[in-house]
Amino acid sequence: MSGQSERTLSRDNVFITGFSGTGKTTTGHEVARLLGWKFVDTDDVIVESTGMAIEDIFARYGEDEFRRIERETLASVARAHQQVVSTGGGIIMDERNRAVMDDYGVVVLLEARPETLIARLRKQEADEGDDLIARPMLEADDLTERIYSLKAQRQFNYTRAHWTVHTDFLSPTQAAEEVIRGFNMVRASLPPGALAAPSTGEGRGEGE
């Protein structure tokens, strides 16, 4: 059996993707708790490995360098087993990232309405202050327009996720239970290579 076949058959990671404010970190922690698995946030791994905040990497080295670091981080993280991996909102836009996630797990998209995202991001801003990773996006002149624009750019690739959970009216535990339900259903039936088709558009955006 080839290495890729072994990875495809195991698929024992959950990769959580979605826009900032959909609840990736909170839901991811709850999924990990319910499954008894390890929780990993790719942004946290990047901060730890580089010694720099995400927004500082963008400001100092540009988005292309951040995306390279992000891609290498995902490839490294994905090789472990029984993890719940919260990914950056733009990570699914890169075909290479989609291929990695498709090989090593099930990809679950968290969705929420723009008004929900704005409310959650504003609350996060108030709670976290200068530690907020999403600050560059929050500094946009028109946050609503920025969210609609970025979501439109990314939506085609977001819909390639194996399972989608709308979190607007769900508690973290309810959202986590839906993620696990999707993971169990998809893992048994998903053919190889379902996620890693060519991307449409760049879907690039700071701080996400």
mmCIF file of C-alpha atoms in Angstrom:
data_model
loop_
_atom_site.group_PDB
_atom_site.id
_atom_site.type_symbol
_atom_site.label_atom_id
_atom_site.label_comp_id
_atom_site.label_asym_id
_atom_site.label_seq_id
_atom_site.Cartn_x
_atom_site.Cartn_y
_atom_site.Cartn_z
ATOM 1 C CA MET A 1 0.000 0.000 0.000
ATOM 2 C CA SER A 2 1.365 3.410 -0.934
ATOM 3 C CA GLY A 3 1.964 6.156 1.627
ATOM 4 C CA GLN A 4 -0.789 8.250 0.084
ATOM 5 C CA SER A 5 -3.244 5.350 0.230
ATOM 6 C CA GLU A 6 -2.446 4.859 3.908
ATOM 7 C CA ARG A 7 -3.016 8.557 4.589
ATOM 8 C CA THR A 8 -6.272 8.577 2.646
ATOM 9 C CA LEU A 9 -7.587 5.531 4.476
ATOM 10 C CA SER A 10 -6.701 6.856 7.917
ATOM 11 C CA ARG A 11 -8.039 10.408 7.611
ATOM 12 C CA ASP A 12 -7.978 10.692 11.386
ATOM 13 C CA ASN A 13 -7.626 14.465 11.677
ATOM 14 C CA VAL A 14 -10.320 17.127 11.640
ATOM 15 C CA PHE A 15 -9.317 20.323 9.827
ATOM 16 C CA ILE A 16 -11.553 23.267 10.695
ATOM 17 C CA THR A 17 -11.641 26.164 8.262
ATOM 18 C CA GLY A 18 -13.781 29.249 7.804
ATOM 19 C CA PHE A 19 -13.796 33.014 8.074
ATOM 20 C CA SER A 20 -12.626 34.868 11.173
ATOM 21 C CA GLY A 21 -15.481 34.968 13.648
ATOM 22 C CA THR A 22 -17.088 31.671 12.677
ATOM 23 C CA GLY A 23 -15.841 30.079 15.903
ATOM 24 C CA LYS A 24 -12.965 27.936 14.662
ATOM 25 C CA THR A 25 -10.899 28.111 17.842
ATOM 26 C CA THR A 26 -13.759 27.776 20.322
ATOM 27 C CA THR A 27 -15.434 24.993 18.371
ATOM 28 C CA GLY A 28 -12.120 23.286 17.703
ATOM 29 C CA HIS A 29 -11.267 23.149 21.394
ATOM 30 C CA GLU A 30 -14.671 21.642 22.128
ATOM 31 C CA VAL A 31 -14.327 19.035 19.364
ATOM 32 C CA ALA A 32 -10.926 18.060 20.748
ATOM 33 C CA ARG A 33 -12.367 17.781 24.254
ATOM 34 C CA LEU A 34 -15.250 15.589 23.144
ATOM 35 C CA LEU A 35 -13.007 13.300 21.096
ATOM 36 C CA GLY A 36 -10.132 13.270 23.563
ATOM 37 C CA TRP A 37 -7.818 14.481 20.794
ATOM 38 C CA LYS A 38 -5.144 17.164 20.613
ATOM 39 C CA PHE A 39 -6.108 20.679 19.504
ATOM 40 C CA VAL A 40 -3.733 22.556 17.207
ATOM 41 C CA ASP A 41 -4.108 26.090 15.835
ATOM 42 C CA THR A 42 -1.877 26.687 12.809
ATOM 43 C CA ASP A 43 -1.616 30.399 13.602
ATOM 44 C CA ASP A 44 -0.398 29.572 17.111
ATOM 45 C CA VAL A 45 2.206 27.190 15.688
ATOM 46 C CA ILE A 46 3.421 29.919 13.322
ATOM 47 C CA VAL A 47 3.695 32.450 16.150
ATOM 48 C CA GLU A 48 5.629 29.974 18.284
ATOM 49 C CA SER A 49 7.987 28.883 15.498
ATOM 50 C CA THR A 50 8.752 32.386 14.182
ATOM 51 C CA GLY A 51 8.585 34.324 17.434
ATOM 52 C CA MET A 52 6.440 36.906 15.637
ATOM 53 C CA ALA A 53 2.780 37.857 15.702
ATOM 54 C CA ILE A 54 0.845 37.077 12.521
ATOM 55 C CA GLU A 55 0.228 40.742 11.742
ATOM 56 C CA ASP A 56 3.950 41.457 12.190
ATOM 57 C CA ILE A 57 4.862 38.776 9.647
ATOM 58 C CA PHE A 58 2.451 40.374 7.176
ATOM 59 C CA ALA A 59 3.833 43.847 7.836
ATOM 60 C CA ARG A 60 7.499 42.894 7.742
ATOM 61 C CA TYR A 61 7.679 40.183 5.085
ATOM 62 C CA GLY A 62 4.431 40.409 3.125
ATOM 63 C CA GLU A 63 1.627 37.985 2.480
ATOM 64 C CA ASP A 64 3.540 35.701 0.115
ATOM 65 C CA GLU A 65 6.060 34.875 2.833
ATOM 66 C CA PHE A 66 3.318 34.338 5.394
ATOM 67 C CA ARG A 67 1.501 31.962 3.043
ATOM 68 C CA ARG A 68 4.739 30.015 2.513
ATOM 69 C CA ILE A 69 5.222 29.652 6.264
ATOM 70 C CA GLU A 70 1.567 28.726 6.661
ATOM 71 C CA ARG A 71 1.826 26.068 3.946
ATOM 72 C CA GLU A 72 4.919 24.484 5.519
ATOM 73 C CA THR A 73 3.306 24.593 8.955
ATOM 74 C CA LEU A 74 0.185 22.794 7.748
ATOM 75 C CA ALA A 75 2.226 20.120 5.962
ATOM 76 C CA SER A 76 4.174 19.451 9.153
ATOM 77 C CA VAL A 77 1.203 19.507 11.522
ATOM 78 C CA ALA A 78 -0.936 17.251 9.318
ATOM 79 C CA ARG A 79 1.390 14.272 9.647
ATOM 80 C CA ALA A 80 0.332 13.604 13.233
ATOM 81 C CA HIS A 81 -2.831 11.706 14.089
ATOM 82 C CA GLN A 82 -6.044 12.303 16.011
ATOM 83 C CA GLN A 83 -5.856 16.084 16.002
ATOM 84 C CA VAL A 84 -8.377 18.863 15.629
ATOM 85 C CA VAL A 85 -6.590 21.497 13.548
ATOM 86 C CA SER A 86 -7.928 25.044 13.381
ATOM 87 C CA THR A 87 -6.596 26.684 10.214
ATOM 88 C CA GLY A 88 -6.304 30.251 8.979
ATOM 89 C CA GLY A 89 -9.292 31.489 7.003
ATOM 90 C CA GLY A 90 -7.337 31.687 3.741
ATOM 91 C CA ILE A 91 -5.521 28.366 3.999
ATOM 92 C CA ILE A 92 -8.034 26.493 1.858
ATOM 93 C CA MET A 93 -7.369 28.828 -1.093
ATOM 94 C CA ASP A 94 -4.065 27.119 -1.901
ATOM 95 C CA GLU A 95 -4.414 23.879 -3.860
ATOM 96 C CA ARG A 96 -1.388 22.427 -2.071
ATOM 97 C CA ASN A 97 -3.020 23.003 1.301
ATOM 98 C CA ARG A 98 -6.243 21.403 0.125
ATOM 99 C CA ALA A 99 -4.309 18.349 -1.043
ATOM 100 C CA VAL A 100 -2.615 17.999 2.351
ATOM 101 C CA MET A 101 -5.882 18.293 4.261
ATOM 102 C CA ASP A 102 -7.590 15.882 1.887
ATOM 103 C CA ASP A 103 -4.836 13.298 2.408
ATOM 104 C CA TYR A 104 -4.737 13.530 6.177
ATOM 105 C CA GLY A 105 -8.236 14.260 7.373
ATOM 106 C CA VAL A 106 -11.730 15.622 6.924
ATOM 107 C CA VAL A 107 -12.221 19.337 6.281
ATOM 108 C CA VAL A 108 -15.108 21.028 8.068
ATOM 109 C CA LEU A 109 -16.159 24.553 7.120
ATOM 110 C CA LEU A 110 -17.701 26.768 9.782
ATOM 111 C CA GLU A 111 -20.052 29.393 8.354
ATOM 112 C CA ALA A 112 -21.870 32.393 9.807
ATOM 113 C CA ARG A 113 -23.749 35.415 8.475
ATOM 114 C CA PRO A 114 -21.745 38.628 7.993
ATOM 115 C CA GLU A 115 -23.643 40.360 10.802
ATOM 116 C CA THR A 116 -22.733 37.501 13.137
ATOM 117 C CA LEU A 117 -19.090 37.724 12.084
ATOM 118 C CA ILE A 118 -18.976 41.473 12.700
ATOM 119 C CA ALA A 119 -20.527 41.149 16.154
ATOM 120 C CA ARG A 120 -18.111 38.379 17.132
ATOM 121 C CA LEU A 121 -15.057 40.179 15.755
ATOM 122 C CA ARG A 122 -15.975 43.394 17.568
ATOM 123 C CA LYS A 123 -16.399 41.461 20.810
ATOM 124 C CA GLN A 124 -13.065 39.732 20.217
ATOM 125 C CA GLU A 125 -11.459 43.114 19.629
ATOM 126 C CA ALA A 126 -12.819 44.429 22.920
ATOM 127 C CA ASP A 127 -11.782 41.304 24.817
ATOM 128 C CA GLU A 128 -8.285 40.839 23.370
ATOM 129 C CA GLY A 129 -7.154 44.348 22.480
ATOM 130 C CA ASP A 130 -3.645 44.428 21.047
ATOM 131 C CA ASP A 131 -3.392 40.623 20.991
ATOM 132 C CA LEU A 132 -6.091 40.331 18.340
ATOM 133 C CA ILE A 133 -4.880 38.480 15.227
ATOM 134 C CA ALA A 134 -7.762 39.770 13.074
ATOM 135 C CA ARG A 135 -6.911 43.432 13.767
ATOM 136 C CA PRO A 136 -5.783 44.294 10.173
ATOM 137 C CA MET A 137 -9.211 43.337 8.862
ATOM 138 C CA LEU A 138 -10.969 45.203 11.665
ATOM 139 C CA GLU A 139 -9.100 48.341 10.649
ATOM 140 C CA ALA A 140 -10.755 48.297 7.207
ATOM 141 C CA ASP A 141 -12.685 51.481 6.400
ATOM 142 C CA ASP A 142 -15.866 49.476 5.828
ATOM 143 C CA LEU A 143 -15.759 46.192 7.748
ATOM 144 C CA THR A 144 -19.031 44.917 6.297
ATOM 145 C CA GLU A 145 -17.843 45.512 2.743
ATOM 146 C CA ARG A 146 -14.482 43.902 3.563
ATOM 147 C CA ILE A 147 -16.145 40.774 4.912
ATOM 148 C CA TYR A 148 -18.493 40.457 1.937
ATOM 149 C CA SER A 149 -15.573 40.946 -0.465
ATOM 150 C CA LEU A 150 -13.292 38.383 1.166
ATOM 151 C CA LYS A 151 -16.079 35.838 1.564
ATOM 152 C CA ALA A 152 -17.000 36.236 -2.097
ATOM 153 C CA GLN A 153 -13.394 35.626 -3.127
ATOM 154 C CA ARG A 154 -13.119 32.515 -0.992
ATOM 155 C CA GLN A 155 -16.576 31.012 -1.268
ATOM 156 C CA PHE A 156 -15.848 28.741 -4.238
ATOM 157 C CA ASN A 157 -13.039 27.046 -2.346
ATOM 158 C CA TYR A 158 -14.874 27.112 0.978
ATOM 159 C CA THR A 159 -17.639 25.026 -0.608
ATOM 160 C CA ARG A 160 -15.069 22.311 -1.335
ATOM 161 C CA ALA A 161 -14.930 21.450 2.344
ATOM 162 C CA HIS A 162 -16.271 18.002 3.114
ATOM 163 C CA TRP A 163 -18.837 19.229 5.668
ATOM 164 C CA THR A 164 -20.326 22.600 6.611
ATOM 165 C CA VAL A 165 -21.668 23.745 9.972
ATOM 166 C CA HIS A 166 -23.542 27.046 10.343
ATOM 167 C CA THR A 167 -22.670 28.404 13.771
ATOM 168 C CA ASP A 168 -24.908 31.498 14.031
ATOM 169 C CA PHE A 169 -27.314 30.013 16.553
ATOM 170 C CA LEU A 170 -25.259 27.133 17.948
ATOM 171 C CA SER A 171 -23.407 26.943 21.227
ATOM 172 C CA PRO A 172 -19.780 25.756 21.019
ATOM 173 C CA THR A 173 -20.854 22.293 22.180
ATOM 174 C CA GLN A 174 -23.659 22.103 19.624
ATOM 175 C CA ALA A 175 -21.312 23.215 16.850
ATOM 176 C CA ALA A 176 -18.716 20.673 17.981
ATOM 177 C CA GLU A 177 -21.273 17.879 17.950
ATOM 178 C CA GLU A 178 -22.187 18.795 14.368
ATOM 179 C CA VAL A 179 -18.507 18.781 13.397
ATOM 180 C CA ILE A 180 -18.066 15.307 14.874
ATOM 181 C CA ARG A 181 -21.227 14.044 13.192
ATOM 182 C CA GLY A 182 -19.922 15.278 9.862
ATOM 183 C CA PHE A 183 -16.484 13.814 10.477
ATOM 184 C CA ASN A 184 -17.929 10.376 11.172
ATOM 185 C CA MET A 185 -20.213 10.458 8.138
ATOM 186 C CA VAL A 186 -17.681 11.831 5.685
ATOM 187 C CA ARG A 187 -14.668 9.793 6.746
ATOM 188 C CA ALA A 188 -16.353 6.520 5.838
ATOM 189 C CA SER A 189 -17.574 7.595 2.409
ATOM 190 C CA LEU A 190 -15.203 10.213 0.971
ATOM 191 C CA PRO A 191 -13.268 9.225 -2.188
ATOM 192 C CA PRO A 192 -9.601 10.293 -2.430
ATOM 193 C CA GLY A 193 -8.793 13.665 -3.969
ATOM 194 C CA ALA A 194 -12.234 15.174 -3.420
ATOM 195 C CA LEU A 195 -10.933 18.483 -2.121
ATOM 196 C CA ALA A 196 -7.769 19.232 -4.088
ATOM 197 C CA ALA A 197 -9.105 20.619 -7.365
ATOM 198 C CA PRO A 198 -7.567 23.772 -8.910
ATOM 199 C CA SER A 199 -8.530 26.993 -7.173
ATOM 200 C CA THR A 200 -10.435 29.886 -8.674
ATOM 201 C CA GLY A 201 -9.069 33.306 -7.748
ATOM 202 C CA GLU A 202 -6.484 34.149 -5.154
ATOM 203 C CA GLY A 203 -8.724 34.942 -2.213
ATOM 204 C CA ARG A 204 -5.908 36.804 -0.520
ATOM 205 C CA GLY A 205 -6.469 39.057 2.444
ATOM 206 C CA GLU A 206 -4.502 40.421 5.317
ATOM 207 C CA GLY A 207 -4.734 39.026 8.798
ATOM 208 C CA GLU A 208 -6.843 36.032 7.781
#
